[in-house]
């Protein structure tokens, strides 16, 4: 009997470009596979977190973390291998599209892990999907590789074109080189000048001198 609802345990139509077999062989491998590809992981998700979530569907044989080819650090995917094919199908039913480490992870049946597949295939060493990502994703290392390169070039251009000149440029005239900075007149400087002027007036006029009270009293007595 046909169903209008697609089964959640059916693998996607994705085919690994490095798979060396035919489509028929791929279908046979998937029909008996115990391995899942898990994607959209945070770079900071640990193997222990993955084990805790995916072990709910069956006993896990091993977990292979995806690594940056150059830095050998996690780059957002892994392979989860079970002992039984039915456990892998249950994982696709119940764990696929669930949230792990604040991210919606996706899982898909894989034809089987081979040594070397744990490394990213992007030019920068990580996953290809992170090469051209334009949005900022802190869980996936920030900007994508291309956007990060553009941001770095923009910063270099800004420093080269807009920062203040601290050295005299070559070919400048002698008038430019010999010119001295004019003293900056600040409010505090003006206040100090006003105090000096007031002191000078006090010396010139005896009525404003300090300590002249005795002179004033003697003047009154006379």
JSON list of C-alpha atoms in Angstrom, two decimals:
[
{"chain": "A", "resi": 1, "resn": "UNK", "atom": "CA", "xyz": [0.00, 0.00, 0.00]},
{"chain": "A", "resi": 2, "resn": "UNK", "atom": "CA", "xyz": [1.39, 3.37, -1.04]},
{"chain": "A", "resi": 3, "resn": "UNK", "atom": "CA", "xyz": [1.98, 6.09, 1.51]},
{"chain": "A", "resi": 4, "resn": "UNK", "atom": "CA", "xyz": [1.96, 9.85, 1.01]},
{"chain": "A", "resi": 5, "resn": "UNK", "atom": "CA", "xyz": [4.38, 10.31, 3.90]},
{"chain": "A", "resi": 6, "resn": "UNK", "atom": "CA", "xyz": [8.01, 9.55, 3.08]},
{"chain": "A", "resi": 7, "resn": "UNK", "atom": "CA", "xyz": [9.78, 7.28, 5.52]},
{"chain": "A", "resi": 8, "resn": "UNK", "atom": "CA", "xyz": [12.32, 9.03, 7.71]},
{"chain": "A", "resi": 9, "resn": "UNK", "atom": "CA", "xyz": [14.74, 6.12, 7.41]},
{"chain": "A", "resi": 10, "resn": "UNK", "atom": "CA", "xyz": [15.23, 6.54, 3.64]},
{"chain": "A", "resi": 11, "resn": "UNK", "atom": "CA", "xyz": [18.71, 7.87, 2.76]},
{"chain": "A", "resi": 12, "resn": "UNK", "atom": "CA", "xyz": [19.03, 11.05, 0.76]},
{"chain": "A", "resi": 13, "resn": "UNK", "atom": "CA", "xyz": [19.93, 11.21, -2.92]},
{"chain": "A", "resi": 14, "resn": "UNK", "atom": "CA", "xyz": [23.42, 12.53, -2.13]},
{"chain": "A", "resi": 15, "resn": "UNK", "atom": "CA", "xyz": [26.29, 10.56, -3.63]},
{"chain": "A", "resi": 16, "resn": "UNK", "atom": "CA", "xyz": [29.86, 10.91, -2.46]},
{"chain": "A", "resi": 17, "resn": "UNK", "atom": "CA", "xyz": [31.96, 12.02, -5.41]},
{"chain": "A", "resi": 18, "resn": "UNK", "atom": "CA", "xyz": [34.84, 9.84, -4.23]},
{"chain": "A", "resi": 19, "resn": "UNK", "atom": "CA", "xyz": [32.75, 6.67, -4.18]},
{"chain": "A", "resi": 20, "resn": "UNK", "atom": "CA", "xyz": [34.30, 4.23, -6.65]},
{"chain": "A", "resi": 21, "resn": "UNK", "atom": "CA", "xyz": [31.27, 2.02, -7.32]},
{"chain": "A", "resi": 22, "resn": "UNK", "atom": "CA", "xyz": [28.14, 2.22, -9.43]},
{"chain": "A", "resi": 23, "resn": "UNK", "atom": "CA", "xyz": [24.71, 3.41, -8.35]},
{"chain": "A", "resi": 24, "resn": "UNK", "atom": "CA", "xyz": [23.59, -0.20, -7.90]},
{"chain": "A", "resi": 25, "resn": "UNK", "atom": "CA", "xyz": [26.58, -0.97, -5.69]},
{"chain": "A", "resi": 26, "resn": "UNK", "atom": "CA", "xyz": [25.91, 2.18, -3.68]},
{"chain": "A", "resi": 27, "resn": "UNK", "atom": "CA", "xyz": [22.31, 1.12, -3.08]},
{"chain": "A", "resi": 28, "resn": "UNK", "atom": "CA", "xyz": [23.48, -2.30, -1.90]},
{"chain": "A", "resi": 29, "resn": "UNK", "atom": "CA", "xyz": [26.03, -0.78, 0.47]},
{"chain": "A", "resi": 30, "resn": "UNK", "atom": "CA", "xyz": [23.44, 1.55, 1.95]},
{"chain": "A", "resi": 31, "resn": "UNK", "atom": "CA", "xyz": [21.00, -1.31, 2.43]},
{"chain": "A", "resi": 32, "resn": "UNK", "atom": "CA", "xyz": [23.44, -2.96, 4.84]},
{"chain": "A", "resi": 33, "resn": "UNK", "atom": "CA", "xyz": [25.30, 0.05, 6.18]},
{"chain": "A", "resi": 34, "resn": "UNK", "atom": "CA", "xyz": [25.71, 0.66, 9.89]},
{"chain": "A", "resi": 35, "resn": "UNK", "atom": "CA", "xyz": [27.39, 4.06, 9.44]},
{"chain": "A", "resi": 36, "resn": "UNK", "atom": "CA", "xyz": [25.84, 7.50, 9.60]},
{"chain": "A", "resi": 37, "resn": "UNK", "atom": "CA", "xyz": [27.21, 10.77, 8.34]},
{"chain": "A", "resi": 38, "resn": "UNK", "atom": "CA", "xyz": [26.38, 13.58, 10.78]},
{"chain": "A", "resi": 39, "resn": "UNK", "atom": "CA", "xyz": [26.67, 17.18, 9.59]},
{"chain": "A", "resi": 40, "resn": "UNK", "atom": "CA", "xyz": [26.08, 20.78, 10.70]},
{"chain": "A", "resi": 41, "resn": "UNK", "atom": "CA", "xyz": [27.91, 20.22, 13.97]},
{"chain": "A", "resi": 42, "resn": "UNK", "atom": "CA", "xyz": [29.48, 23.03, 15.90]},
{"chain": "A", "resi": 43, "resn": "UNK", "atom": "CA", "xyz": [33.25, 23.14, 15.81]},
{"chain": "A", "resi": 44, "resn": "UNK", "atom": "CA", "xyz": [33.12, 22.99, 19.62]},
{"chain": "A", "resi": 45, "resn": "UNK", "atom": "CA", "xyz": [30.91, 19.91, 19.96]},
{"chain": "A", "resi": 46, "resn": "UNK", "atom": "CA", "xyz": [32.82, 17.11, 21.64]},
{"chain": "A", "resi": 47, "resn": "UNK", "atom": "CA", "xyz": [32.83, 13.39, 20.95]},
{"chain": "A", "resi": 48, "resn": "UNK", "atom": "CA", "xyz": [31.27, 12.80, 24.37]},
{"chain": "A", "resi": 49, "resn": "UNK", "atom": "CA", "xyz": [28.27, 14.98, 23.46]},
{"chain": "A", "resi": 50, "resn": "UNK", "atom": "CA", "xyz": [27.77, 13.08, 20.20]},
{"chain": "A", "resi": 51, "resn": "UNK", "atom": "CA", "xyz": [28.01, 9.75, 21.98]},
{"chain": "A", "resi": 52, "resn": "UNK", "atom": "CA", "xyz": [25.47, 10.76, 24.62]},
{"chain": "A", "resi": 53, "resn": "UNK", "atom": "CA", "xyz": [22.87, 11.71, 21.99]},
{"chain": "A", "resi": 54, "resn": "UNK", "atom": "CA", "xyz": [23.37, 9.00, 19.37]},
{"chain": "A", "resi": 55, "resn": "UNK", "atom": "CA", "xyz": [23.75, 6.13, 21.83]},
{"chain": "A", "resi": 56, "resn": "UNK", "atom": "CA", "xyz": [20.05, 6.48, 22.63]},
{"chain": "A", "resi": 57, "resn": "UNK", "atom": "CA", "xyz": [19.28, 4.54, 19.44]},
{"chain": "A", "resi": 58, "resn": "UNK", "atom": "CA", "xyz": [21.73, 1.70, 19.90]},
{"chain": "A", "resi": 59, "resn": "UNK", "atom": "CA", "xyz": [25.21, 0.66, 20.89]},
{"chain": "A", "resi": 60, "resn": "UNK", "atom": "CA", "xyz": [27.86, 2.67, 19.10]},
{"chain": "A", "resi": 61, "resn": "UNK", "atom": "CA", "xyz": [30.91, 0.93, 17.71]},
{"chain": "A", "resi": 62, "resn": "UNK", "atom": "CA", "xyz": [32.98, 4.08, 17.10]},
{"chain": "A", "resi": 63, "resn": "UNK", "atom": "CA", "xyz": [32.79, 7.78, 16.33]},
{"chain": "A", "resi": 64, "resn": "UNK", "atom": "CA", "xyz": [35.13, 9.37, 13.81]},
{"chain": "A", "resi": 65, "resn": "UNK", "atom": "CA", "xyz": [35.35, 13.15, 14.15]},
{"chain": "A", "resi": 66, "resn": "UNK", "atom": "CA", "xyz": [35.74, 15.19, 10.98]},
{"chain": "A", "resi": 67, "resn": "UNK", "atom": "CA", "xyz": [38.94, 17.23, 11.04]},
{"chain": "A", "resi": 68, "resn": "UNK", "atom": "CA", "xyz": [40.37, 20.21, 9.23]},
{"chain": "A", "resi": 69, "resn": "UNK", "atom": "CA", "xyz": [42.92, 18.81, 6.81]},
{"chain": "A", "resi": 70, "resn": "UNK", "atom": "CA", "xyz": [45.56, 21.41, 7.69]},
{"chain": "A", "resi": 71, "resn": "UNK", "atom": "CA", "xyz": [44.98, 22.22, 11.36]},
{"chain": "A", "resi": 72, "resn": "UNK", "atom": "CA", "xyz": [43.66, 18.81, 12.46]},
{"chain": "A", "resi": 73, "resn": "UNK", "atom": "CA", "xyz": [40.87, 20.46, 14.47]},
{"chain": "A", "resi": 74, "resn": "UNK", "atom": "CA", "xyz": [37.11, 19.60, 14.34]},
{"chain": "A", "resi": 75, "resn": "UNK", "atom": "CA", "xyz": [35.41, 21.14, 11.32]},
{"chain": "A", "resi": 76, "resn": "UNK", "atom": "CA", "xyz": [31.73, 20.37, 11.79]},
{"chain": "A", "resi": 77, "resn": "UNK", "atom": "CA", "xyz": [30.96, 16.75, 10.84]},
{"chain": "A", "resi": 78, "resn": "UNK", "atom": "CA", "xyz": [31.55, 13.19, 12.00]},
{"chain": "A", "resi": 79, "resn": "UNK", "atom": "CA", "xyz": [30.80, 9.54, 11.25]},
{"chain": "A", "resi": 80, "resn": "UNK", "atom": "CA", "xyz": [28.83, 7.43, 13.75]},
{"chain": "A", "resi": 81, "resn": "UNK", "atom": "CA", "xyz": [29.15, 3.71, 13.30]},
{"chain": "A", "resi": 82, "resn": "UNK", "atom": "CA", "xyz": [26.71, 1.28, 14.97]},
{"chain": "A", "resi": 83, "resn": "UNK", "atom": "CA", "xyz": [26.86, -2.51, 15.30]},
{"chain": "A", "resi": 84, "resn": "UNK", "atom": "CA", "xyz": [23.51, -3.07, 13.61]},
{"chain": "A", "resi": 85, "resn": "UNK", "atom": "CA", "xyz": [21.86, -1.62, 10.52]},
{"chain": "A", "resi": 86, "resn": "UNK", "atom": "CA", "xyz": [18.53, -1.27, 12.33]},
{"chain": "A", "resi": 87, "resn": "UNK", "atom": "CA", "xyz": [20.12, 1.05, 14.91]},
{"chain": "A", "resi": 88, "resn": "UNK", "atom": "CA", "xyz": [21.34, 3.35, 12.13]},
{"chain": "A", "resi": 89, "resn": "UNK", "atom": "CA", "xyz": [17.81, 3.46, 10.69]},
{"chain": "A", "resi": 90, "resn": "UNK", "atom": "CA", "xyz": [16.34, 4.25, 14.10]},
{"chain": "A", "resi": 91, "resn": "UNK", "atom": "CA", "xyz": [18.82, 7.08, 14.46]},
{"chain": "A", "resi": 92, "resn": "UNK", "atom": "CA", "xyz": [17.62, 8.59, 11.19]},
{"chain": "A", "resi": 93, "resn": "UNK", "atom": "CA", "xyz": [14.03, 8.31, 12.42]},
{"chain": "A", "resi": 94, "resn": "UNK", "atom": "CA", "xyz": [14.40, 9.75, 15.89]},
{"chain": "A", "resi": 95, "resn": "UNK", "atom": "CA", "xyz": [17.60, 11.82, 16.06]},
{"chain": "A", "resi": 96, "resn": "UNK", "atom": "CA", "xyz": [17.91, 13.37, 12.60]},
{"chain": "A", "resi": 97, "resn": "UNK", "atom": "CA", "xyz": [17.09, 17.12, 12.68]},
{"chain": "A", "resi": 98, "resn": "UNK", "atom": "CA", "xyz": [17.33, 17.23, 16.47]},
{"chain": "A", "resi": 99, "resn": "UNK", "atom": "CA", "xyz": [19.25, 19.94, 18.32]},
{"chain": "A", "resi": 100, "resn": "UNK", "atom": "CA", "xyz": [22.74, 19.30, 19.61]},
{"chain": "A", "resi": 101, "resn": "UNK", "atom": "CA", "xyz": [24.84, 22.06, 21.14]},
{"chain": "A", "resi": 102, "resn": "UNK", "atom": "CA", "xyz": [22.26, 24.65, 19.99]},
{"chain": "A", "resi": 103, "resn": "UNK", "atom": "CA", "xyz": [22.44, 23.47, 16.36]},
{"chain": "A", "resi": 104, "resn": "UNK", "atom": "CA", "xyz": [20.07, 21.40, 14.21]},
{"chain": "A", "resi": 105, "resn": "UNK", "atom": "CA", "xyz": [22.18, 18.42, 13.15]},
{"chain": "A", "resi": 106, "resn": "UNK", "atom": "CA", "xyz": [21.41, 16.26, 10.17]},
{"chain": "A", "resi": 107, "resn": "UNK", "atom": "CA", "xyz": [22.24, 12.59, 9.71]},
{"chain": "A", "resi": 108, "resn": "UNK", "atom": "CA", "xyz": [22.26, 10.40, 6.61]},
{"chain": "A", "resi": 109, "resn": "UNK", "atom": "CA", "xyz": [23.13, 6.80, 5.85]},
{"chain": "A", "resi": 110, "resn": "UNK", "atom": "CA", "xyz": [26.69, 6.44, 4.62]},
{"chain": "A", "resi": 111, "resn": "UNK", "atom": "CA", "xyz": [28.16, 3.66, 2.50]},
{"chain": "A", "resi": 112, "resn": "UNK", "atom": "CA", "xyz": [30.94, 3.14, 5.05]},
{"chain": "A", "resi": 113, "resn": "UNK", "atom": "CA", "xyz": [33.94, 4.95, 6.46]},
{"chain": "A", "resi": 114, "resn": "UNK", "atom": "CA", "xyz": [37.30, 4.73, 4.73]},
{"chain": "A", "resi": 115, "resn": "UNK", "atom": "CA", "xyz": [40.55, 6.16, 6.01]},
{"chain": "A", "resi": 116, "resn": "UNK", "atom": "CA", "xyz": [41.02, 9.70, 4.73]},
{"chain": "A", "resi": 117, "resn": "UNK", "atom": "CA", "xyz": [37.33, 10.60, 4.67]},
{"chain": "A", "resi": 118, "resn": "UNK", "atom": "CA", "xyz": [37.61, 12.24, 8.08]},
{"chain": "A", "resi": 119, "resn": "UNK", "atom": "CA", "xyz": [39.41, 15.24, 6.58]},
{"chain": "A", "resi": 120, "resn": "UNK", "atom": "CA", "xyz": [37.68, 18.27, 5.06]},
{"chain": "A", "resi": 121, "resn": "UNK", "atom": "CA", "xyz": [37.81, 18.69, 1.30]},
{"chain": "A", "resi": 122, "resn": "UNK", "atom": "CA", "xyz": [37.71, 22.47, 1.08]},
{"chain": "A", "resi": 123, "resn": "UNK", "atom": "CA", "xyz": [40.62, 24.52, -0.23]},
{"chain": "A", "resi": 124, "resn": "UNK", "atom": "CA", "xyz": [41.23, 25.93, 3.24]},
{"chain": "A", "resi": 125, "resn": "UNK", "atom": "CA", "xyz": [41.23, 22.45, 4.79]},
{"chain": "A", "resi": 126, "resn": "UNK", "atom": "CA", "xyz": [37.69, 22.48, 6.19]},
{"chain": "A", "resi": 127, "resn": "UNK", "atom": "CA", "xyz": [34.36, 21.58, 4.62]},
{"chain": "A", "resi": 128, "resn": "UNK", "atom": "CA", "xyz": [33.40, 22.90, 1.21]},
{"chain": "A", "resi": 129, "resn": "UNK", "atom": "CA", "xyz": [30.14, 24.34, 2.55]},
{"chain": "A", "resi": 130, "resn": "UNK", "atom": "CA", "xyz": [32.15, 26.66, 4.81]},
{"chain": "A", "resi": 131, "resn": "UNK", "atom": "CA", "xyz": [34.24, 27.99, 1.94]},
{"chain": "A", "resi": 132, "resn": "UNK", "atom": "CA", "xyz": [31.56, 30.28, 0.49]},
{"chain": "A", "resi": 133, "resn": "UNK", "atom": "CA", "xyz": [29.39, 30.88, 3.55]},
{"chain": "A", "resi": 134, "resn": "UNK", "atom": "CA", "xyz": [28.61, 34.62, 3.71]},
{"chain": "A", "resi": 135, "resn": "UNK", "atom": "CA", "xyz": [26.87, 34.78, 7.09]},
{"chain": "A", "resi": 136, "resn": "UNK", "atom": "CA", "xyz": [28.75, 34.98, 10.38]},
{"chain": "A", "resi": 137, "resn": "UNK", "atom": "CA", "xyz": [28.42, 31.71, 12.28]},
{"chain": "A", "resi": 138, "resn": "UNK", "atom": "CA", "xyz": [30.29, 31.60, 15.61]},
{"chain": "A", "resi": 139, "resn": "UNK", "atom": "CA", "xyz": [29.68, 27.85, 15.93]},
{"chain": "A", "resi": 140, "resn": "UNK", "atom": "CA", "xyz": [31.38, 27.22, 12.59]},
{"chain": "A", "resi": 141, "resn": "UNK", "atom": "CA", "xyz": [34.44, 29.40, 13.07]},
{"chain": "A", "resi": 142, "resn": "UNK", "atom": "CA", "xyz": [32.96, 32.82, 12.24]},
{"chain": "A", "resi": 143, "resn": "UNK", "atom": "CA", "xyz": [33.06, 33.87, 8.58]},
{"chain": "A", "resi": 144, "resn": "UNK", "atom": "CA", "xyz": [33.49, 31.47, 5.69]},
{"chain": "A", "resi": 145, "resn": "UNK", "atom": "CA", "xyz": [36.95, 31.18, 4.15]},
{"chain": "A", "resi": 146, "resn": "UNK", "atom": "CA", "xyz": [36.19, 33.47, 1.20]},
{"chain": "A", "resi": 147, "resn": "UNK", "atom": "CA", "xyz": [34.44, 36.08, 3.36]},
{"chain": "A", "resi": 148, "resn": "UNK", "atom": "CA", "xyz": [37.25, 35.96, 5.93]},
{"chain": "A", "resi": 149, "resn": "UNK", "atom": "CA", "xyz": [39.75, 36.65, 3.15]},
{"chain": "A", "resi": 150, "resn": "UNK", "atom": "CA", "xyz": [37.66, 39.61, 1.96]},
{"chain": "A", "resi": 151, "resn": "UNK", "atom": "CA", "xyz": [37.48, 41.01, 5.50]},
{"chain": "A", "resi": 152, "resn": "UNK", "atom": "CA", "xyz": [41.26, 40.70, 5.89]},
{"chain": "A", "resi": 153, "resn": "UNK", "atom": "CA", "xyz": [41.85, 42.53, 2.60]},
{"chain": "A", "resi": 154, "resn": "UNK", "atom": "CA", "xyz": [39.43, 45.27, 3.63]},
{"chain": "A", "resi": 155, "resn": "UNK", "atom": "CA", "xyz": [41.29, 45.76, 6.93]},
{"chain": "A", "resi": 156, "resn": "UNK", "atom": "CA", "xyz": [44.62, 46.01, 5.10]},
{"chain": "A", "resi": 157, "resn": "UNK", "atom": "CA", "xyz": [43.23, 48.57, 2.67]},
{"chain": "A", "resi": 158, "resn": "UNK", "atom": "CA", "xyz": [41.74, 50.61, 5.51]},
{"chain": "A", "resi": 159, "resn": "UNK", "atom": "CA", "xyz": [45.05, 50.71, 7.37]},
{"chain": "A", "resi": 160, "resn": "UNK", "atom": "CA", "xyz": [46.95, 51.62, 4.22]},
{"chain": "A", "resi": 161, "resn": "UNK", "atom": "CA", "xyz": [44.60, 54.39, 3.04]},
{"chain": "A", "resi": 162, "resn": "UNK", "atom": "CA", "xyz": [42.96, 55.89, 6.12]},
{"chain": "A", "resi": 163, "resn": "UNK", "atom": "CA", "xyz": [45.39, 55.78, 9.03]},
{"chain": "A", "resi": 164, "resn": "UNK", "atom": "CA", "xyz": [47.08, 59.01, 10.16]},
{"chain": "A", "resi": 165, "resn": "UNK", "atom": "CA", "xyz": [50.46, 59.91, 8.63]},
{"chain": "A", "resi": 166, "resn": "UNK", "atom": "CA", "xyz": [53.18, 59.61, 11.29]},
{"chain": "A", "resi": 167, "resn": "UNK", "atom": "CA", "xyz": [56.24, 60.06, 9.06]},
{"chain": "A", "resi": 168, "resn": "UNK", "atom": "CA", "xyz": [57.13, 62.80, 6.61]},
{"chain": "A", "resi": 169, "resn": "UNK", "atom": "CA", "xyz": [56.50, 61.51, 3.10]},
{"chain": "A", "resi": 170, "resn": "UNK", "atom": "CA", "xyz": [59.35, 61.36, 0.64]},
{"chain": "A", "resi": 171, "resn": "UNK", "atom": "CA", "xyz": [59.65, 64.35, -1.69]},
{"chain": "A", "resi": 172, "resn": "UNK", "atom": "CA", "xyz": [58.05, 66.78, 0.78]},
{"chain": "A", "resi": 173, "resn": "UNK", "atom": "CA", "xyz": [59.26, 70.41, 0.55]},
{"chain": "A", "resi": 174, "resn": "UNK", "atom": "CA", "xyz": [61.64, 71.90, 3.12]},
{"chain": "A", "resi": 175, "resn": "UNK", "atom": "CA", "xyz": [58.89, 74.24, 4.26]},
{"chain": "A", "resi": 176, "resn": "UNK", "atom": "CA", "xyz": [56.79, 71.19, 5.22]},
{"chain": "A", "resi": 177, "resn": "UNK", "atom": "CA", "xyz": [59.70, 69.57, 7.04]},
{"chain": "A", "resi": 178, "resn": "UNK", "atom": "CA", "xyz": [60.76, 72.72, 8.94]},
{"chain": "A", "resi": 179, "resn": "UNK", "atom": "CA", "xyz": [57.29, 73.69, 9.99]},
{"chain": "A", "resi": 180, "resn": "UNK", "atom": "CA", "xyz": [56.78, 73.43, 13.74]},
{"chain": "A", "resi": 181, "resn": "UNK", "atom": "CA", "xyz": [53.57, 72.78, 15.46]},
{"chain": "A", "resi": 182, "resn": "UNK", "atom": "CA", "xyz": [51.88, 75.84, 16.83]},
{"chain": "A", "resi": 183, "resn": "UNK", "atom": "CA", "xyz": [51.20, 75.78, 20.58]},
{"chain": "A", "resi": 184, "resn": "UNK", "atom": "CA", "xyz": [47.72, 74.62, 21.38]},
{"chain": "A", "resi": 185, "resn": "UNK", "atom": "CA", "xyz": [45.72, 77.11, 23.43]},
{"chain": "A", "resi": 186, "resn": "UNK", "atom": "CA", "xyz": [43.59, 75.27, 25.91]},
{"chain": "A", "resi": 187, "resn": "UNK", "atom": "CA", "xyz": [41.13, 76.54, 28.47]},
{"chain": "A", "resi": 188, "resn": "UNK", "atom": "CA", "xyz": [43.48, 75.58, 31.27]},
{"chain": "A", "resi": 189, "resn": "UNK", "atom": "CA", "xyz": [46.27, 77.54, 29.64]},
{"chain": "A", "resi": 190, "resn": "UNK", "atom": "CA", "xyz": [44.01, 80.60, 29.34]},
{"chain": "A", "resi": 191, "resn": "UNK", "atom": "CA", "xyz": [43.05, 80.30, 33.00]},
{"chain": "A", "resi": 192, "resn": "UNK", "atom": "CA", "xyz": [46.74, 80.21, 34.02]},
{"chain": "A", "resi": 193, "resn": "UNK", "atom": "CA", "xyz": [47.42, 83.34, 31.96]},
{"chain": "A", "resi": 194, "resn": "UNK", "atom": "CA", "xyz": [44.51, 85.13, 33.63]},
{"chain": "A", "resi": 195, "resn": "UNK", "atom": "CA", "xyz": [45.92, 84.27, 37.08]},
{"chain": "A", "resi": 196, "resn": "UNK", "atom": "CA", "xyz": [49.32, 85.67, 36.12]},
{"chain": "A", "resi": 197, "resn": "UNK", "atom": "CA", "xyz": [47.75, 88.92, 34.91]},
{"chain": "A", "resi": 198, "resn": "UNK", "atom": "CA", "xyz": [45.80, 89.24, 38.15]},
{"chain": "A", "resi": 199, "resn": "UNK", "atom": "CA", "xyz": [48.98, 88.75, 40.22]},
{"chain": "A", "resi": 200, "resn": "UNK", "atom": "CA", "xyz": [50.70, 91.45, 38.22]},
{"chain": "A", "resi": 201, "resn": "UNK", "atom": "CA", "xyz": [47.84, 93.87, 38.87]},
{"chain": "A", "resi": 202, "resn": "UNK", "atom": "CA", "xyz": [48.00, 93.03, 42.57]},
{"chain": "A", "resi": 203, "resn": "UNK", "atom": "CA", "xyz": [51.66, 94.03, 42.71]},
{"chain": "A", "resi": 204, "resn": "UNK", "atom": "CA", "xyz": [51.00, 97.29, 40.89]},
{"chain": "A", "resi": 205, "resn": "UNK", "atom": "CA", "xyz": [48.08, 98.33, 43.11]},
{"chain": "A", "resi": 206, "resn": "UNK", "atom": "CA", "xyz": [48.71, 98.29, 46.92]},
{"chain": "A", "resi": 207, "resn": "UNK", "atom": "CA", "xyz": [45.03, 97.87, 47.61]},
{"chain": "A", "resi": 208, "resn": "UNK", "atom": "CA", "xyz": [45.23, 94.31, 46.26]},
{"chain": "A", "resi": 209, "resn": "UNK", "atom": "CA", "xyz": [48.43, 93.25, 48.01]},
{"chain": "A", "resi": 210, "resn": "UNK", "atom": "CA", "xyz": [48.23, 90.54, 50.63]},
{"chain": "A", "resi": 211, "resn": "UNK", "atom": "CA", "xyz": [49.19, 91.38, 54.21]},
{"chain": "A", "resi": 212, "resn": "UNK", "atom": "CA", "xyz": [48.51, 95.14, 53.92]},
{"chain": "A", "resi": 213, "resn": "UNK", "atom": "CA", "xyz": [45.90, 95.27, 56.68]},
{"chain": "A", "resi": 214, "resn": "UNK", "atom": "CA", "xyz": [48.39, 96.88, 59.05]},
{"chain": "A", "resi": 215, "resn": "UNK", "atom": "CA", "xyz": [49.12, 99.63, 56.53]},
{"chain": "A", "resi": 216, "resn": "UNK", "atom": "CA", "xyz": [45.44, 100.34, 56.17]},
{"chain": "A", "resi": 217, "resn": "UNK", "atom": "CA", "xyz": [44.98, 100.58, 59.98]},
{"chain": "A", "resi": 218, "resn": "UNK", "atom": "CA", "xyz": [47.93, 102.95, 60.31]},
{"chain": "A", "resi": 219, "resn": "UNK", "atom": "CA", "xyz": [46.55, 105.06, 57.52]},
{"chain": "A", "resi": 220, "resn": "UNK", "atom": "CA", "xyz": [43.20, 105.37, 59.35]},
{"chain": "A", "resi": 221, "resn": "UNK", "atom": "CA", "xyz": [44.83, 106.33, 62.64]},
{"chain": "A", "resi": 222, "resn": "UNK", "atom": "CA", "xyz": [46.73, 109.11, 61.01]}
]
